[in-house]
Amino acid sequence: MMRWAALFTDKSEGAAEIRAAHTADHQAYLRKYKGKILLAGAMRAEPGGSPVGGLWIFEAETRAEVEKIIAEDPFQVHGLRATTTVNAWGTAPGYEDVEIAPR
């Protein structure tokens, strides 16, 4: 399995409304893929600030698998995301023994 990092930025107009309307469905969606998505959370410019995007760490065989999961997320479906970037993610030397999420 390969690890993948997905970085999302939210659009500037209407983001708060989209989040308010679809957060429950988005969180249920994340729980559905727990294990495939190892970590997920909102990105903020400052602690306690409004979300400006998100970061998910995946364990998946292919980029296509990751992109399919992302495409069906309620935040993606309802137009919250301005950008989505997916990159293969490797472990830095010396961190091979660090687990980022229980298996």
C-alpha positions as semicolon CSV with decimal commas, in nm:
position;residue;x (nm);y (nm);z (nm)
1;M;0,000;0,000;0,000
2;M;0,108;0,351;-0,075
3;R;0,038;0,656;0,135
4;W;-0,118;0,959;-0,029
5;A;-0,172;1,316;0,092
6;A;-0,468;1,518;-0,030
7;L;-0,462;1,892;0,032
8;F;-0,780;2,093;-0,021
9;T;-0,836;2,467;-0,032
10;D;-1,187;2,601;0,005
11;K;-1,342;2,854;-0,228
12;S;-1,362;3,201;-0,077
13;E;-1,730;3,273;-0,150
14;G;-2,000;3,070;0,023
15;A;-1,769;2,828;0,202
16;A;-1,924;2,880;0,546
17;E;-2,272;2,810;0,409
18;I;-2,162;2,492;0,232
19;R;-1,983;2,369;0,544
20;A;-2,286;2,441;0,762
21;A;-2,522;2,259;0,526
22;H;-2,305;1,951;0,465
23;T;-2,074;1,898;0,765
24;A;-2,279;1,609;0,912
25;D;-2,279;1,425;0,578
26;H;-1,908;1,500;0,527
27;Q;-1,819;1,362;0,870
28;A;-2,028;1,048;0,809
29;Y;-1,847;1,007;0,478
30;L;-1,507;1,031;0,648
31;R;-1,614;0,765;0,902
32;K;-1,722;0,537;0,614
33;Y;-1,363;0,542;0,485
34;K;-1,184;0,532;0,820
35;G;-0,891;0,298;0,771
36;K;-0,850;0,399;0,408
37;I;-0,834;0,764;0,522
38;L;-0,583;0,748;0,808
39;L;-0,609;1,112;0,916
40;A;-0,840;1,392;0,814
41;G;-0,900;1,741;0,935
42;A;-0,966;2,104;0,853
43;M;-0,683;2,347;0,785
44;R;-0,699;2,692;0,948
45;A;-0,479;2,999;0,911
46;E;-0,473;3,030;1,291
47;P;-0,579;2,796;1,575
48;G;-0,952;2,840;1,631
49;G;-0,995;3,025;1,302
50;S;-1,239;2,943;1,026
51;P;-1,147;2,647;0,805
52;V;-0,970;2,736;0,482
53;G;-0,932;2,381;0,351
54;G;-0,841;2,034;0,464
55;L;-0,577;1,763;0,470
56;W;-0,637;1,389;0,440
57;I;-0,378;1,112;0,459
58;F;-0,473;0,793;0,274
59;E;-0,345;0,441;0,251
60;A;-0,446;0,311;-0,092
61;E;-0,315;0,115;-0,387
62;T;-0,359;0,383;-0,652
63;R;-0,414;0,754;-0,708
64;A;-0,734;0,662;-0,892
65;E;-0,873;0,500;-0,576
66;V;-0,793;0,814;-0,375
67;E;-0,944;1,043;-0,637
68;K;-1,265;0,836;-0,648
69;I;-1,307;0,865;-0,270
70;I;-1,245;1,240;-0,283
71;A;-1,488;1,291;-0,573
72;E;-1,776;1,144;-0,372
73;D;-1,717;1,349;-0,055
74;P;-2,017;1,578;0,014
75;F;-1,790;1,884;0,043
76;Q;-1,651;1,807;-0,304
77;V;-1,994;1,727;-0,453
78;H;-2,145;2,053;-0,324
79;G;-1,861;2,274;-0,450
80;L;-1,672;2,368;-0,133
81;R;-1,329;2,294;-0,272
82;A;-1,148;2,549;-0,487
83;T;-0,847;2,320;-0,534
84;T;-0,762;1,959;-0,462
85;T;-0,407;1,827;-0,486
86;V;-0,315;1,460;-0,442
87;N;0,047;1,351;-0,401
88;A;0,218;1,026;-0,313
89;W;0,362;1,062;0,034
90;G;0,669;0,886;0,165
91;T;0,808;0,855;0,514
92;A;1,119;1,058;0,598
93;P;1,424;0,862;0,714
94;G;1,410;0,809;1,087
95;Y;1,029;0,809;1,096
96;E;0,969;0,457;0,965
97;D;0,861;0,337;1,311
98;V;0,608;0,617;1,369
99;E;0,246;0,523;1,316
100;I;0,012;0,803;1,217
101;A;-0,305;0,611;1,294
102;P;-0,386;0,277;1,452
103;R;-0,437;0,001;1,198
